[in-house]
Tab-separated table of C-alpha atoms and ligand atoms in Angstrom:
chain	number	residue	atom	x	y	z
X	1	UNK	CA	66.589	107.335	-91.576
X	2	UNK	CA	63.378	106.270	-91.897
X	3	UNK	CA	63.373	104.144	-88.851
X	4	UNK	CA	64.597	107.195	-86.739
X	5	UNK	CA	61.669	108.968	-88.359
X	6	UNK	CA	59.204	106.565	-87.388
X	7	UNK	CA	60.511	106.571	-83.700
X	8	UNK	CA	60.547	110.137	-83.304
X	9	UNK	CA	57.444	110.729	-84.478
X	10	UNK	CA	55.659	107.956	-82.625
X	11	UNK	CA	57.022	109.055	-79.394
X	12	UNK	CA	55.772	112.645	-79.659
X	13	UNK	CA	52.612	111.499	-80.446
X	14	UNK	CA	52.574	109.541	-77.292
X	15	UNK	CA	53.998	112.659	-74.931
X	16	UNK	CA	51.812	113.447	-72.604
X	17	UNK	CA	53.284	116.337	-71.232
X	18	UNK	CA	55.601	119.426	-72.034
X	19	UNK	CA	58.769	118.153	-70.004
X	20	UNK	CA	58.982	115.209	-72.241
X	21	UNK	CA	58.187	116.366	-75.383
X	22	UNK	CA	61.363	118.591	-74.030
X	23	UNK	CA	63.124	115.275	-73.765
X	24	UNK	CA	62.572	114.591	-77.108
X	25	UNK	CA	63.427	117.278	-78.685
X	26	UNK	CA	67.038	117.280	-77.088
X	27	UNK	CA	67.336	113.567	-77.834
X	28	UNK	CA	66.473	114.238	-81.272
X	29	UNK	CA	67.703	117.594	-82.023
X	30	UNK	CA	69.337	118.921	-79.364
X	31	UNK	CA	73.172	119.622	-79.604
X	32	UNK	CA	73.915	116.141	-79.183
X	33	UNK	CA	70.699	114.890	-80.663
X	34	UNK	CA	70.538	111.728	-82.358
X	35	UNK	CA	69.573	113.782	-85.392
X	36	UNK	CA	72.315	116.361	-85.105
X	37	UNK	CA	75.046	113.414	-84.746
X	38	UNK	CA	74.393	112.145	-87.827
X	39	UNK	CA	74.440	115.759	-89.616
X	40	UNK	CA	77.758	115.487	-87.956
X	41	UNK	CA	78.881	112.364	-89.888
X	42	UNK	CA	78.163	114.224	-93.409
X	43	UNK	CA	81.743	115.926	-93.062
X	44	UNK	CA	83.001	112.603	-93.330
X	45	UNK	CA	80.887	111.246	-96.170
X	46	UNK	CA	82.397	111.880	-100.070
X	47	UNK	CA	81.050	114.630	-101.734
X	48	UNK	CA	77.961	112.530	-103.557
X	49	UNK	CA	77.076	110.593	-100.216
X	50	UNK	CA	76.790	113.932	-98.887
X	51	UNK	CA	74.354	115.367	-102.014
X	52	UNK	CA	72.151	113.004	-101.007
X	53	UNK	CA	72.176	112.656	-97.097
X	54	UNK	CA	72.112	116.930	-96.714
X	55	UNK	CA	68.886	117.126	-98.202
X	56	UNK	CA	67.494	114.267	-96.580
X	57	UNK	CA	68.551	114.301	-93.173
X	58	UNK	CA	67.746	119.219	-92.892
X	59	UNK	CA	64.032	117.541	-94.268
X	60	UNK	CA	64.320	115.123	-91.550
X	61	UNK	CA	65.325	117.682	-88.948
X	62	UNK	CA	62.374	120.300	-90.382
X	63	UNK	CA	59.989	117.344	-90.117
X	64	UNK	CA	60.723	116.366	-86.523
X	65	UNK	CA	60.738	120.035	-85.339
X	66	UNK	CA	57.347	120.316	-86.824
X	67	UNK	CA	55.782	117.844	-85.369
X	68	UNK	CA	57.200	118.833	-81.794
X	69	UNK	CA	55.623	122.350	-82.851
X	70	UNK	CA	52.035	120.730	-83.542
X	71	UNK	CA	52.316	118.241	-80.042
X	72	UNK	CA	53.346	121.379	-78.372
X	73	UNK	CA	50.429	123.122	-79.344
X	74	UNK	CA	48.073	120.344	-78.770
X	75	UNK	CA	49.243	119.782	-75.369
X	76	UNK	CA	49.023	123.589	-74.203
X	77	UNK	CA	45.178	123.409	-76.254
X	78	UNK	CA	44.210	120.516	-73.885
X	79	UNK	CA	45.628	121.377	-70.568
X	80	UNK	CA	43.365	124.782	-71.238
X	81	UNK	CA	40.387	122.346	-72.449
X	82	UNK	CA	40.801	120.680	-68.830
X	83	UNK	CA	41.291	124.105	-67.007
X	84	UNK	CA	37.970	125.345	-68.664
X	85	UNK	CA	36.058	122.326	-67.396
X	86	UNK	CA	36.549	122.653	-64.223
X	87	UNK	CA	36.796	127.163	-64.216
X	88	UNK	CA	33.441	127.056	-65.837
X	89	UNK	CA	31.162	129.815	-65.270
X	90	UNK	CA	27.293	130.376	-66.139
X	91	UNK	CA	26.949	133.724	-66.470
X	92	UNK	CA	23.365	133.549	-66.965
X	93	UNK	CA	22.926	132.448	-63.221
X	94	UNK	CA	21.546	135.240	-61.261
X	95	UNK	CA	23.804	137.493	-59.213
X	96	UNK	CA	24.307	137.197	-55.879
X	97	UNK	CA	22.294	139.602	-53.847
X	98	UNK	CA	23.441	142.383	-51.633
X	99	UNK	CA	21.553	143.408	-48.498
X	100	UNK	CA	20.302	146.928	-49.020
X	101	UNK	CA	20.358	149.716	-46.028
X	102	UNK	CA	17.104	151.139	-45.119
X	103	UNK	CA	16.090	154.608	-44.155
X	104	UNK	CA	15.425	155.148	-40.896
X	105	UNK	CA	11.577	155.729	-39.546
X	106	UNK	CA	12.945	159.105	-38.579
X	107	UNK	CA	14.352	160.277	-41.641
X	108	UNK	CA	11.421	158.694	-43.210
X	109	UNK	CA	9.266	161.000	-41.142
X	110	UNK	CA	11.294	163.795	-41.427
X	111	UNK	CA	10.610	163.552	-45.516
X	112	UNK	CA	6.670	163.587	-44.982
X	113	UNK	CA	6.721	165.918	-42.704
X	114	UNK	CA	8.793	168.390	-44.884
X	115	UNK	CA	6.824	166.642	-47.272
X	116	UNK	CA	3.559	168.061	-46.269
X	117	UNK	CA	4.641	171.725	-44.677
X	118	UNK	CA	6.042	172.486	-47.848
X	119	UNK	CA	2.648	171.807	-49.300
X	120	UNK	CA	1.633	174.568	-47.126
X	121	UNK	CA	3.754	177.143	-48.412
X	122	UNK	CA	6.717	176.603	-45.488
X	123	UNK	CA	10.248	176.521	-46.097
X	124	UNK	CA	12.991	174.296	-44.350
X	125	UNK	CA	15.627	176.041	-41.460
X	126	UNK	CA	18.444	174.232	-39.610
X	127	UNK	CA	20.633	175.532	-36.883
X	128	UNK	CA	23.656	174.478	-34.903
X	129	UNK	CA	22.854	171.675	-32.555
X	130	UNK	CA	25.172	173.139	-30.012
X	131	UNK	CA	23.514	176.875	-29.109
X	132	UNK	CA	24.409	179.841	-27.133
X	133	UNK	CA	22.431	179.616	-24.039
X	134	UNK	CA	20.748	183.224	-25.476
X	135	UNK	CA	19.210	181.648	-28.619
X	136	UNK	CA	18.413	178.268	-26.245
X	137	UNK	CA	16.891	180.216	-23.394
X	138	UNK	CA	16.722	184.338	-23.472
X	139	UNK	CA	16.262	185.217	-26.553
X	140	UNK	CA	13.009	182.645	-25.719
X	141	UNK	CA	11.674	184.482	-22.831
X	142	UNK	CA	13.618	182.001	-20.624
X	143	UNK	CA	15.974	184.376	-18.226
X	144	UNK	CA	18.617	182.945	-15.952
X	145	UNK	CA	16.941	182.298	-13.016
X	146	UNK	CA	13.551	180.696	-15.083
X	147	UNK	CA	12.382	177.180	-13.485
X	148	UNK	CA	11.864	176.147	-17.168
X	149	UNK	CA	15.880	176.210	-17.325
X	150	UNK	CA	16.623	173.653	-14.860
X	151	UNK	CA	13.451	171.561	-15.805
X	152	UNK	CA	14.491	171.150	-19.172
X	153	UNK	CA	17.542	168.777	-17.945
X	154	UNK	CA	20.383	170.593	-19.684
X	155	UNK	CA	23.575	169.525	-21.195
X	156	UNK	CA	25.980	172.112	-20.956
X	157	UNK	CA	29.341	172.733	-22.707
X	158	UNK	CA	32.604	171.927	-20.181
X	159	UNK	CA	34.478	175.195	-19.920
X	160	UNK	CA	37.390	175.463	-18.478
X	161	UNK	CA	38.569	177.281	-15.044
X	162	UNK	CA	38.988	181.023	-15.622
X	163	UNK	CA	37.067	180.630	-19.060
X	164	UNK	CA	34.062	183.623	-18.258
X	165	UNK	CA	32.202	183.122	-21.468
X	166	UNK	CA	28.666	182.277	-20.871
X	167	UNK	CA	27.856	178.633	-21.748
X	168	UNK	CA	26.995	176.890	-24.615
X	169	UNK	CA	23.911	174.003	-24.330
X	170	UNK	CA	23.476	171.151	-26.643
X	171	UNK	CA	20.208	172.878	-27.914
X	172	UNK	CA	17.003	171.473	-25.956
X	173	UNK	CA	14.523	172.202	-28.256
X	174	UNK	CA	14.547	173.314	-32.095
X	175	UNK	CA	12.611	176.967	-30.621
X	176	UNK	CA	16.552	178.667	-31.040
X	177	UNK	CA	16.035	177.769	-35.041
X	178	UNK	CA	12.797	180.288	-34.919
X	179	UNK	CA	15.262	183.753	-33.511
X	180	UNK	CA	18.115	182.496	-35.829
X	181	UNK	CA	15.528	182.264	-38.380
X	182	UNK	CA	13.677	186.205	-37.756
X	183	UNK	CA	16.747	187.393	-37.140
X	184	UNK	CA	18.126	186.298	-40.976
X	185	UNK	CA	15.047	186.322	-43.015
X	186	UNK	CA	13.053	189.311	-40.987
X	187	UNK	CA	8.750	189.445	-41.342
X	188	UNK	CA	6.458	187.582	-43.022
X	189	UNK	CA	8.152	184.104	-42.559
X	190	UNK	CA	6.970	180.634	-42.955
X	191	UNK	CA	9.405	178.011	-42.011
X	192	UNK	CA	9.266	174.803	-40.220
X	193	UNK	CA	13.115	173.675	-38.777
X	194	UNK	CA	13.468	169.311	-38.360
X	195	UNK	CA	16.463	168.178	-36.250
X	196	UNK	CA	18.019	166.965	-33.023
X	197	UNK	CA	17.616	167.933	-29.897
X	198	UNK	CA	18.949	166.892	-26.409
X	199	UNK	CA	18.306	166.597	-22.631
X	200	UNK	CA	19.380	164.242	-19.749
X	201	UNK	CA	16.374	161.864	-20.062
X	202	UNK	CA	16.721	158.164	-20.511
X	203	UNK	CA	13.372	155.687	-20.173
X	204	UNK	CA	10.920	153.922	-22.327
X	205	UNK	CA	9.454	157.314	-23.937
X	206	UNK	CA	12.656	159.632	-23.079
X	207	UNK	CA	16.187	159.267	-24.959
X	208	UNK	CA	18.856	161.918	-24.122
X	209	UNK	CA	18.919	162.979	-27.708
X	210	UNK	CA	15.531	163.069	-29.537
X	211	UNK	CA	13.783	164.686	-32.405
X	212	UNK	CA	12.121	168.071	-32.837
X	213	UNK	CA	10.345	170.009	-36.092
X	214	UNK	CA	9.556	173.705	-35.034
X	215	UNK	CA	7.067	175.637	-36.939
X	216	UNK	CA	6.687	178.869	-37.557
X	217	UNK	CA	4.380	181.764	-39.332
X	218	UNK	CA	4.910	185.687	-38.734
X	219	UNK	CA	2.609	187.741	-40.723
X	220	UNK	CA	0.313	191.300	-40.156
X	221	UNK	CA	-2.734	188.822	-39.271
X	222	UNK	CA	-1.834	185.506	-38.489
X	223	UNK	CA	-4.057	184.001	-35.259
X	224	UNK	CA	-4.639	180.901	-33.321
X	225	UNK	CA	-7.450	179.794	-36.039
X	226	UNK	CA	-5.093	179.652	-38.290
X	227	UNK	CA	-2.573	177.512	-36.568
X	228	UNK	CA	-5.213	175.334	-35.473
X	229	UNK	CA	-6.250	174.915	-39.170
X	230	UNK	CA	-2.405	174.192	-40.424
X	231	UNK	CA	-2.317	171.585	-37.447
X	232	UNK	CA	-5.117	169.908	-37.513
X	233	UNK	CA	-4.198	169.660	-42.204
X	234	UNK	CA	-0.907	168.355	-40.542
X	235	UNK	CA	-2.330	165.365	-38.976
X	236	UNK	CA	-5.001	164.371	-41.215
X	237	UNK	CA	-2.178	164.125	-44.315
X	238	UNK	CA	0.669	162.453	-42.356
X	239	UNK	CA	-2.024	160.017	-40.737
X	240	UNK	CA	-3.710	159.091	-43.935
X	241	UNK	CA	-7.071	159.931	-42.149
X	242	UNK	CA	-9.164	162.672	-40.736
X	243	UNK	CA	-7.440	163.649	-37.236
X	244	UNK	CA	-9.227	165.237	-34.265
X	245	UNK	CA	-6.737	167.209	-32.225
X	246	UNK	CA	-7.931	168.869	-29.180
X	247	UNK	CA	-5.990	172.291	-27.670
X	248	UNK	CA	-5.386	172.503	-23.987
X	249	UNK	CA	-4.090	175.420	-22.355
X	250	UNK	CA	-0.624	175.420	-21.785
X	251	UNK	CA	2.252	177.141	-20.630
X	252	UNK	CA	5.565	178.069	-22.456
X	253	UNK	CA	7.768	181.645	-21.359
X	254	UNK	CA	8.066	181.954	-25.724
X	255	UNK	CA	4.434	181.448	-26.548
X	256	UNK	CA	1.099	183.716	-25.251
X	257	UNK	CA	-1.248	181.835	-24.807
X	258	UNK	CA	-0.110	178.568	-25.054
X	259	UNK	CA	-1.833	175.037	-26.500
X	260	UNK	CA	-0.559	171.902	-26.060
X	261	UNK	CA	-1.966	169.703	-28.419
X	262	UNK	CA	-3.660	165.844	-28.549
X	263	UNK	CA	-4.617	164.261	-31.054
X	264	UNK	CA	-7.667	161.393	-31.172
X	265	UNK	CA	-6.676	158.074	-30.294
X	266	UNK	CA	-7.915	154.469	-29.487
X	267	UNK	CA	-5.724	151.604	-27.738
X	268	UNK	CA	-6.781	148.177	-29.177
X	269	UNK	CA	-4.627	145.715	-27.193
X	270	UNK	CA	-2.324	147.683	-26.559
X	271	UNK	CA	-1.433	148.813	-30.367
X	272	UNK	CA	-2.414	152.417	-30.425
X	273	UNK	CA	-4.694	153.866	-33.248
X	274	UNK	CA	-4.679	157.848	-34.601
X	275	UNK	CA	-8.123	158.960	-35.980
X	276	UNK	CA	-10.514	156.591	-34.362
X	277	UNK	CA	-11.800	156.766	-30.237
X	278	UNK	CA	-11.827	158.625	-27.454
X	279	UNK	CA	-8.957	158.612	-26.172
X	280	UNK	CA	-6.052	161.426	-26.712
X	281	UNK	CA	-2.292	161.750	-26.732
X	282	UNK	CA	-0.147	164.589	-26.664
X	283	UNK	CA	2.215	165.478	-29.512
X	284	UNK	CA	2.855	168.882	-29.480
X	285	UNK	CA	3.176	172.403	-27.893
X	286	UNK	CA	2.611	175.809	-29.537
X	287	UNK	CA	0.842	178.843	-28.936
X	288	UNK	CA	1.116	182.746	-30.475
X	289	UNK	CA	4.938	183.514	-30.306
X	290	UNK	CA	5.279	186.389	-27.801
X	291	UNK	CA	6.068	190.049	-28.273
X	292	UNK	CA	9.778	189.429	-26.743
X	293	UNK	CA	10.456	186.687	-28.837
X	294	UNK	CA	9.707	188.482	-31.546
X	295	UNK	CA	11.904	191.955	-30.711
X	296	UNK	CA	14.250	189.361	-29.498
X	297	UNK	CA	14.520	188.197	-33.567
X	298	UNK	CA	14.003	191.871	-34.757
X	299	UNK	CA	10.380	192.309	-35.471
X	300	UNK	CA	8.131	194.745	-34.135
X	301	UNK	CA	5.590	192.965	-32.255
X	302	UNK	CA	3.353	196.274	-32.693
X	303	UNK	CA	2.947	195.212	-36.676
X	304	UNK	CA	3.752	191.666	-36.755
X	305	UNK	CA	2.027	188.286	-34.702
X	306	UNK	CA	2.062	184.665	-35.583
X	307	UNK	CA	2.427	181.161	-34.131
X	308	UNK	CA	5.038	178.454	-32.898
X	309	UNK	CA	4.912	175.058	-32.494
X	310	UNK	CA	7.079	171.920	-31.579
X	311	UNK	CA	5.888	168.779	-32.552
X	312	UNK	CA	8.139	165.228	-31.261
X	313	UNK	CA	8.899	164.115	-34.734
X	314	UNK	CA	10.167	160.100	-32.612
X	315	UNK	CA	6.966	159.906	-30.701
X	316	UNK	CA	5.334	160.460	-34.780
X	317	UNK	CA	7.101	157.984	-36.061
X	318	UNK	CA	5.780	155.824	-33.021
X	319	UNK	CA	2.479	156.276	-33.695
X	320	UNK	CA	2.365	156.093	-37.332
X	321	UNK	CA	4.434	152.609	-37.677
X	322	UNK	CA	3.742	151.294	-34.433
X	323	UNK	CA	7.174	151.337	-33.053
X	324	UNK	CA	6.439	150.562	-29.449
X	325	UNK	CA	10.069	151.502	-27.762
X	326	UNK	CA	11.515	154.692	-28.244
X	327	UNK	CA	15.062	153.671	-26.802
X	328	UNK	CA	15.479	150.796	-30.093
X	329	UNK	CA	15.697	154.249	-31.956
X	330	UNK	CA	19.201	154.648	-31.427
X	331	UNK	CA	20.309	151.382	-30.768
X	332	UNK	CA	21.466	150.740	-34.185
X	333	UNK	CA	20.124	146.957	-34.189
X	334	UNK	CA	20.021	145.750	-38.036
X	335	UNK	CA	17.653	143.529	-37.218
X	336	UNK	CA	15.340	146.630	-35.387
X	337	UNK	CA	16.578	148.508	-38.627
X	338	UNK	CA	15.541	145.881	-41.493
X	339	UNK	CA	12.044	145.716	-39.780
X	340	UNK	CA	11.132	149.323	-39.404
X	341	UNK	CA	13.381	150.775	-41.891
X	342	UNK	CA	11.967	151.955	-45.663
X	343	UNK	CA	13.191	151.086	-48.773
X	344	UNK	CA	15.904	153.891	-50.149
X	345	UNK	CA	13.522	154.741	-53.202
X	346	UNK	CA	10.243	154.924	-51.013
X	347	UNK	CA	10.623	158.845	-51.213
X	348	UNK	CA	7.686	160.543	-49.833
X	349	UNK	CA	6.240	163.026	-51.386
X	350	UNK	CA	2.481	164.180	-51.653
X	351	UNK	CA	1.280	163.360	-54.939
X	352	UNK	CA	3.085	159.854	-55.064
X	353	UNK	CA	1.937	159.622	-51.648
X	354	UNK	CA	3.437	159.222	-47.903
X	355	UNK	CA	4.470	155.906	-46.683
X	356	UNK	CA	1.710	153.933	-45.462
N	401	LIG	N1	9.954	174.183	-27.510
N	401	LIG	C1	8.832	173.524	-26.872
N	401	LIG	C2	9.328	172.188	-26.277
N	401	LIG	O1	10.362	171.722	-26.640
N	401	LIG	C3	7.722	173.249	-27.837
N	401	LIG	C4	7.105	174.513	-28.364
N	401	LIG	C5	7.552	175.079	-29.538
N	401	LIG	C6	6.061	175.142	-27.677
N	401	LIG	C7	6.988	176.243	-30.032
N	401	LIG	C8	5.478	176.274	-28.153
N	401	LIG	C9	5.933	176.822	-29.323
N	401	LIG	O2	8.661	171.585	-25.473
């Protein structure tokens, strides 16, 4: 018995695997183990044989199970020792790092912009992008036949044959937002409206969908001084610098009189610099909103007067960051968008300052 012990026991203690310590066990004391044979055999031993075999072969059996246990366990502890060596992971290495989006130079824009006007005591107004071609054009001093309605390269809505309604227009300009805009909030009204506008355009400076902010102040004694005044405080916070702007007479059919406005400029190889030289660029139109724009959004023109104005917010965003072609705008280039694109937390505002 002790020489089956011996065995046994040496051979689990050289298994190197689970299948045959699974061997061993059968051989040993499986159902026709070499153990469980000689359990067998007690039935056939006399009565004081088998007082002293019983004992000694079920302690036999319990020590050979045992020790299969313990091997068992060891093996399963070192095939996850070996699994961890090579599944090993520093989790104090840094993480891999994700490419961030970036705002866009007009969004970015938009912010100051909105940034600054609200410094100024004006409020934000949107309106539909595609307009009723009242809003777009009459209720703007523009009638049917006007010049200014074919000049202004139009899209209009498809409608279809027998379909009398009059057309919609993807809105031109953001002027529409200033009659939505009296028509809701009535007289004295300070609001400036960012979005998109659109006309059949496409070149260096032109895309067929650009973007506009309108401005707008109603009150009992609002003039031209004062628009020049809000204008030229405009420029000289979203440029960082004191900004000349220079008011040429103009014409628009929703504005009397009219200014189209430059602002000071130099060209130093051909990068263009706002605040310094002689030279000037234009960047906006305005003037003192006329008396049928104004019945046209409710208000008596007889106790009421203000300004308008329509600034390119692109052709900003050009000049500010140097952004040399307006079509890359829209051309959704990552590259074009990882260079000229802000950080998501670079929020503009005007006591942590614009974006420089
Ligand atoms: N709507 C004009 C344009 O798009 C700009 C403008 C706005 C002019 C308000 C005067 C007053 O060109």
């Amino acid at each position: 018995m002790d020489d089956l012990r011996d065995k046994y026991i040496a051979l689990i203690a050289e298994a190197g695997n689970e299948a045959t310590l699974e061997e061993l066990r059968v051989q040993a004391v499986g159902k026709k183990g070499e153990i469980s044979l000689k359990m067998r055999e007690l039935g056939k031993m006399t009565p004081e044989e088998r007082q002293v075999m019983g004992p000694k072969l079920n302690t036999l059996k319990d020590e050979i199970n045992s020790a299969l246990a313990m091997k068992k366990e060891a093996l399963a502890d070192a095939a996850l020792d070996e699994r961890l060596k090579g599944e090993w992971l520093d989790v104090t290495l840094p993480g891999r790092a994700r490419r961030e989006g970036t705002i866009h130079p007009v969004s970015q824009v938009m912010e100051e912009v909105t940034a600054i006007f609200a410094d100024l005591g004006f409020s934000v107004a949107e309106g539909p992008q595609i307009e009723t071609d009242w809003y777009n054009f009459d209720a703007l001093n523009i009638p049917g036949h006007h010049p200014a309605r074919a000049e202004m390269d139009t899209f209009y809505t498809h409608r279809a044959e027998g379909d009398n309604r009059p057309p919609h227009v993807l809105r031109t300009h953001t002027s529409p937002v200033q009659i939505r805009s009296m028509e809701k909030h009535g007289a004295p009204i300070r609001i400036i409206c960012p979005g998109r506008v659109y006309r059949a355009d496409y070149d260096q400076t032109h895309t067929p969908m650009f973007h506009q902010v309108e401005g707008l102040a109603i009150g009992k004694d609002i003039s031209m001084a004062n628009l020049k005044w809000v204008l030229e405080e405009f420029f000289s916070a979203f440029f960082g610098t004191h900004v000349d702007t220079r008011f040429r007479a103009s014409h628009f059919p929703f504005t009397e009189p009219s200014a189209e406005v430059d602002i000071q400029c130099e060209w130093v190889d051909g990068q263009v610099k706002v605040g310094e030289g002689n030279d000037w660029l234009e960047v906006l139109g305005s003037g003192m909103v006329h008396p049928k724009v104004l019945e046209a959004g409710g208000i008596d023109p007889n106790e009421y007067q203000g300004f308008a104005f329509g600034i390119g917010i692109d052709r900003l965003a050009m000049l500010k960051y140097g952004i040399p072609d307006l079509r890359a705008f829209f051309d959704s280039d990552l590259r074009w968008l990882r260079h000229y694109g802000f950080a998501s937390l670079d929020q503009p505002t005007l006591h942590g300052g614009l974006s420089r």
